[in-house]
């Protein structure tokens, strides 16, 4: 009888091959599906080595078995792996930038934030002129409304200016405010809280003793026990809100010329 060439040890074929009897005493070795070779040696086919396994160029091809792979979109892209679409970071919530900034998508799934013209900052926080900033902050918005009511626009100019702004709660609760408005002197009181021709940060104020207000009178400055006090009465409680044309400090009392 004819010898079965596949009868023992898979006919000498690879364990990943099928031994097929041909003519009596002969056989052919055929690599199994997912493998390639001459049948004696069969190697796994890695589909990722050719054309990225059919995945999108912005996807990662990962071999999962013989001639099998999965496609996963790279970070910053979305899709099924066969098709991947770039995700614009700027398309949602301005990319996390300030509402007064321009968001620009860059390579490597990142973006830049740049403050718009007439604003300053790092792009994540952008400030306009100090007149605008007064309104944007609840601690200083009452001062802004008093300026508006009296059509005082001094600090919307190029500056620089330094403002000492009584906290909104103080301006609302101090009974003298109504009297000053009735007597027509509120504009003088407000201008007494403004200093022109200088943008004085907290550290600058610790080194000087007097500044001249827009109203014309001096404001006395003293520094002790890590506190800055104006006219021996009003303490700076919030400092260094920097705008394009100056700086705002919040104080806990109204200054009276």
GROMACS .gro file of C-alpha atoms in nm:
model
  257
    1UNK     CA    1   0.000   0.000   0.000
    2UNK     CA    2   0.108   0.359  -0.063
    3UNK     CA    3   0.289   0.537   0.217
    4UNK     CA    4   0.081   0.820   0.376
    5UNK     CA    5   0.326   1.109   0.354
    6UNK     CA    6   0.116   1.306   0.606
    7UNK     CA    7   0.084   1.015   0.844
    8UNK     CA    8   0.331   1.125   1.104
    9UNK     CA    9   0.452   1.459   1.238
   10UNK     CA   10   0.216   1.643   1.000
   11UNK     CA   11   0.432   1.520   0.716
   12UNK     CA   12   0.714   1.750   0.819
   13UNK     CA   13   0.498   2.053   0.752
   14UNK     CA   14   0.478   2.349   0.989
   15UNK     CA   15   0.233   2.315   1.274
   16UNK     CA   16   0.065   2.620   1.117
   17UNK     CA   17   0.024   2.437   0.784
   18UNK     CA   18  -0.203   2.174   0.639
   19UNK     CA   19  -0.039   1.859   0.500
   20UNK     CA   20  -0.213   1.750   0.182
   21UNK     CA   21  -0.146   1.415   0.019
   22UNK     CA   22  -0.079   1.443  -0.352
   23UNK     CA   23   0.058   1.144  -0.545
   24UNK     CA   24   0.128   0.822  -0.354
   25UNK     CA   25   0.404   0.881  -0.104
   26UNK     CA   26   0.408   1.258  -0.162
   27UNK     CA   27   0.248   1.555   0.003
   28UNK     CA   28   0.220   1.934  -0.018
   29UNK     CA   29   0.242   2.171   0.276
   30UNK     CA   30   0.001   2.468   0.264
   31UNK     CA   31   0.018   2.741   0.529
   32UNK     CA   32  -0.307   2.791   0.716
   33UNK     CA   33  -0.520   3.105   0.676
   34UNK     CA   34  -0.348   3.404   0.831
   35UNK     CA   35   0.000   3.261   0.776
   36UNK     CA   36   0.249   3.287   0.493
   37UNK     CA   37   0.549   3.077   0.391
   38UNK     CA   38   0.648   2.761   0.207
   39UNK     CA   39   0.449   2.531   0.433
   40UNK     CA   40   0.759   2.402   0.605
   41UNK     CA   41   0.799   2.740   0.771
   42UNK     CA   42   0.480   2.947   0.821
   43UNK     CA   43   0.484   3.294   0.972
   44UNK     CA   44   0.192   3.502   1.096
   45UNK     CA   45   0.081   3.765   0.850
   46UNK     CA   46   0.090   4.110   1.013
   47UNK     CA   47  -0.160   4.317   0.811
   48UNK     CA   48  -0.032   4.638   0.971
   49UNK     CA   49   0.290   4.612   0.770
   50UNK     CA   50   0.111   4.683   0.443
   51UNK     CA   51  -0.079   5.011   0.392
   52UNK     CA   52  -0.120   5.051   0.768
   53UNK     CA   53  -0.356   4.753   0.766
   54UNK     CA   54  -0.621   4.950   0.582
   55UNK     CA   55  -0.647   5.194   0.873
   56UNK     CA   56  -0.664   5.570   0.828
   57UNK     CA   57  -0.326   5.744   0.819
   58UNK     CA   58  -0.427   5.914   1.146
   59UNK     CA   59  -0.499   5.580   1.311
   60UNK     CA   60  -0.288   5.317   1.484
   61UNK     CA   61  -0.300   4.964   1.344
   62UNK     CA   62  -0.264   4.692   1.610
   63UNK     CA   63  -0.224   4.324   1.518
   64UNK     CA   64  -0.460   4.104   1.717
   65UNK     CA   65  -0.394   3.767   1.549
   66UNK     CA   66  -0.288   3.601   1.224
   67UNK     CA   67  -0.375   3.852   0.952
   68UNK     CA   68  -0.608   4.028   1.196
   69UNK     CA   69  -0.585   4.382   1.326
   70UNK     CA   70  -0.785   4.665   1.477
   71UNK     CA   71  -0.768   5.034   1.386
   72UNK     CA   72  -0.785   5.306   1.652
   73UNK     CA   73  -0.785   5.677   1.574
   74UNK     CA   74  -0.494   5.869   1.720
   75UNK     CA   75  -0.542   6.121   1.999
   76UNK     CA   76  -0.707   6.432   1.861
   77UNK     CA   77  -0.901   6.239   1.596
   78UNK     CA   78  -1.238   6.065   1.601
   79UNK     CA   79  -1.386   5.789   1.387
   80UNK     CA   80  -1.393   5.414   1.341
   81UNK     CA   81  -1.021   5.381   1.268
   82UNK     CA   82  -1.078   5.327   0.898
   83UNK     CA   83  -1.173   5.692   0.873
   84UNK     CA   84  -1.048   5.943   1.129
   85UNK     CA   85  -1.147   6.309   1.143
   86UNK     CA   86  -0.948   6.581   1.318
   87UNK     CA   87  -1.113   6.715   1.634
   88UNK     CA   88  -1.084   7.094   1.648
   89UNK     CA   89  -1.017   7.194   2.008
   90UNK     CA   90  -1.125   7.548   1.923
   91UNK     CA   91  -1.468   7.435   1.807
   92UNK     CA   92  -1.594   7.384   2.161
   93UNK     CA   93  -1.598   7.655   2.428
   94UNK     CA   94  -1.335   7.851   2.231
   95UNK     CA   95  -1.084   7.580   2.322
   96UNK     CA   96  -1.082   7.689   2.686
   97UNK     CA   97  -0.943   8.029   2.587
   98UNK     CA   98  -1.082   8.355   2.720
   99UNK     CA   99  -1.392   8.489   2.548
  100UNK     CA  100  -1.168   8.784   2.453
  101UNK     CA  101  -0.903   8.559   2.294
  102UNK     CA  102  -0.852   8.399   1.955
  103UNK     CA  103  -0.813   8.020   1.961
  104UNK     CA  104  -0.593   7.864   1.693
  105UNK     CA  105  -0.563   7.489   1.639
  106UNK     CA  106  -0.202   7.376   1.603
  107UNK     CA  107  -0.038   7.048   1.517
  108UNK     CA  108   0.004   6.770   1.773
  109UNK     CA  109  -0.353   6.807   1.896
  110UNK     CA  110  -0.293   7.136   2.072
  111UNK     CA  111  -0.408   7.496   2.040
  112UNK     CA  112  -0.289   7.843   2.121
  113UNK     CA  113  -0.485   8.121   2.291
  114UNK     CA  114  -0.402   8.481   2.202
  115UNK     CA  115  -0.578   8.784   2.347
  116UNK     CA  116  -0.762   8.994   2.090
  117UNK     CA  117  -0.638   9.344   2.004
  118UNK     CA  118  -0.692   9.594   2.289
  119UNK     CA  119  -0.678   9.313   2.547
  120UNK     CA  120  -0.386   9.184   2.750
  121UNK     CA  121  -0.322   8.855   2.925
  122UNK     CA  122  -0.208   8.500   2.863
  123UNK     CA  123  -0.496   8.406   2.634
  124UNK     CA  124  -0.678   8.212   2.904
  125UNK     CA  125  -0.750   8.532   3.094
  126UNK     CA  126  -0.766   8.854   2.891
  127UNK     CA  127  -0.840   9.201   3.025
  128UNK     CA  128  -0.946   9.518   2.849
  129UNK     CA  129  -0.908   9.872   2.979
  130UNK     CA  130  -0.977   9.934   3.346
  131UNK     CA  131  -1.310  10.101   3.269
  132UNK     CA  132  -1.429   9.771   3.115
  133UNK     CA  133  -1.277   9.568   3.396
  134UNK     CA  134  -1.470   9.761   3.661
  135UNK     CA  135  -1.796   9.633   3.513
  136UNK     CA  136  -1.676   9.273   3.474
  137UNK     CA  137  -1.597   9.236   3.846
  138UNK     CA  138  -1.881   9.240   4.100
  139UNK     CA  139  -1.643   9.386   4.361
  140UNK     CA  140  -1.603   9.701   4.150
  141UNK     CA  141  -1.916   9.718   3.934
  142UNK     CA  142  -2.096   9.971   4.159
  143UNK     CA  143  -1.809  10.217   4.109
  144UNK     CA  144  -1.851  10.170   3.733
  145UNK     CA  145  -2.225  10.249   3.752
  146UNK     CA  146  -2.155  10.567   3.950
  147UNK     CA  147  -1.906  10.676   3.682
  148UNK     CA  148  -2.158  10.603   3.410
  149UNK     CA  149  -2.435  10.793   3.587
  150UNK     CA  150  -2.212  11.102   3.602
  151UNK     CA  151  -2.066  11.050   3.251
  152UNK     CA  152  -1.712  11.032   3.391
  153UNK     CA  153  -1.500  10.876   3.118
  154UNK     CA  154  -1.151  10.987   3.224
  155UNK     CA  155  -1.022  10.634   3.271
  156UNK     CA  156  -1.132  10.508   2.930
  157UNK     CA  157  -0.841  10.702   2.779
  158UNK     CA  158  -0.492  10.563   2.713
  159UNK     CA  159  -0.372  10.624   3.070
  160UNK     CA  160  -0.195  10.489   3.255
  161UNK     CA  161  -0.416  10.514   3.562
  162UNK     CA  162  -0.430  10.372   3.912
  163UNK     CA  163  -0.771  10.325   4.073
  164UNK     CA  164  -0.854  10.277   4.438
  165UNK     CA  165  -1.208  10.143   4.418
  166UNK     CA  166  -1.433  10.112   4.724
  167UNK     CA  167  -1.587   9.766   4.737
  168UNK     CA  168  -1.936   9.742   4.587
  169UNK     CA  169  -2.084   9.656   4.930
  170UNK     CA  170  -1.936   9.975   5.079
  171UNK     CA  171  -2.073  10.198   4.804
  172UNK     CA  172  -2.417  10.042   4.848
  173UNK     CA  173  -2.427  10.073   5.227
  174UNK     CA  174  -2.256  10.405   5.304
  175UNK     CA  175  -2.538  10.659   5.366
  176UNK     CA  176  -2.312  10.950   5.266
  177UNK     CA  177  -2.328  10.847   4.899
  178UNK     CA  178  -2.687  10.970   4.859
  179UNK     CA  179  -2.596  11.301   5.023
  180UNK     CA  180  -2.295  11.351   4.793
  181UNK     CA  181  -2.510  11.280   4.487
  182UNK     CA  182  -2.780  11.520   4.608
  183UNK     CA  183  -2.521  11.793   4.673
  184UNK     CA  184  -2.356  11.740   4.333
  185UNK     CA  185  -2.015  11.648   4.476
  186UNK     CA  186  -2.013  11.276   4.393
  187UNK     CA  187  -1.797  11.333   4.083
  188UNK     CA  188  -1.527  11.491   4.301
  189UNK     CA  189  -1.542  11.199   4.544
  190UNK     CA  190  -1.507  10.947   4.260
  191UNK     CA  191  -1.215  11.134   4.099
  192UNK     CA  192  -1.041  11.138   4.437
  193UNK     CA  193  -1.004  10.758   4.391
  194UNK     CA  194  -0.818  10.796   4.058
  195UNK     CA  195  -0.452  10.862   3.992
  196UNK     CA  196  -0.334  10.959   3.643
  197UNK     CA  197  -0.002  10.912   3.463
  198UNK     CA  198   0.097  10.604   3.662
  199UNK     CA  199   0.010  10.237   3.680
  200UNK     CA  200   0.106  10.161   4.038
  201UNK     CA  201   0.111   9.799   4.146
  202UNK     CA  202   0.086   9.697   4.510
  203UNK     CA  203   0.467   9.663   4.538
  204UNK     CA  204   0.507  10.014   4.392
  205UNK     CA  205   0.269  10.161   4.649
  206UNK     CA  206   0.470  10.017   4.939
  207UNK     CA  207   0.760  10.244   4.840
  208UNK     CA  208   0.576  10.578   4.822
  209UNK     CA  209   0.390  10.795   5.073
  210UNK     CA  210   0.172  11.022   4.861
  211UNK     CA  211  -0.001  11.029   4.523
  212UNK     CA  212  -0.207  11.304   4.364
  213UNK     CA  213  -0.562  11.220   4.264
  214UNK     CA  214  -0.748  11.339   3.955
  215UNK     CA  215  -0.960  11.546   4.193
  216UNK     CA  216  -0.643  11.735   4.286
  217UNK     CA  217  -0.587  11.640   4.649
  218UNK     CA  218  -0.317  11.409   4.783
  219UNK     CA  219  -0.382  11.053   4.894
  220UNK     CA  220  -0.156  10.950   5.182
  221UNK     CA  221  -0.019  10.596   5.170
  222UNK     CA  222   0.122  10.402   5.464
  223UNK     CA  223   0.252  10.046   5.477
  224UNK     CA  224   0.273   9.847   5.797
  225UNK     CA  225   0.212   9.491   5.915
  226UNK     CA  226   0.184   9.375   5.552
  227UNK     CA  227  -0.106   9.611   5.486
  228UNK     CA  228  -0.137   9.916   5.265
  229UNK     CA  229  -0.360  10.185   5.412
  230UNK     CA  230  -0.480  10.503   5.241
  231UNK     CA  231  -0.536  10.820   5.446
  232UNK     CA  232  -0.486  10.611   5.762
  233UNK     CA  233  -0.830  10.460   5.706
  234UNK     CA  234  -0.894  10.258   5.391
  235UNK     CA  235  -0.710   9.930   5.350
  236UNK     CA  236  -0.635   9.770   5.013
  237UNK     CA  237  -0.810   9.433   5.028
  238UNK     CA  238  -0.771   9.323   4.664
  239UNK     CA  239  -0.490   9.440   4.442
  240UNK     CA  240  -0.326   9.440   4.102
  241UNK     CA  241  -0.612   9.388   3.856
  242UNK     CA  242  -0.414   9.499   3.554
  243UNK     CA  243  -0.585   9.632   3.241
  244UNK     CA  244  -0.450   9.774   2.917
  245UNK     CA  245  -0.442  10.127   3.055
  246UNK     CA  246  -0.382  10.085   3.426
  247UNK     CA  247  -0.440   9.892   3.745
  248UNK     CA  248  -0.729   9.854   3.994
  249UNK     CA  249  -0.703   9.809   4.369
  250UNK     CA  250  -1.010   9.744   4.586
  251UNK     CA  251  -1.035   9.923   4.922
  252UNK     CA  252  -1.267   9.874   5.219
  253UNK     CA  253  -1.360  10.238   5.279
  254UNK     CA  254  -1.457  10.540   5.071
  255UNK     CA  255  -1.187  10.807   5.046
  256UNK     CA  256  -1.313  11.158   5.117
  257UNK     CA  257  -1.120  11.460   4.980
   0.00000   0.00000   0.00000
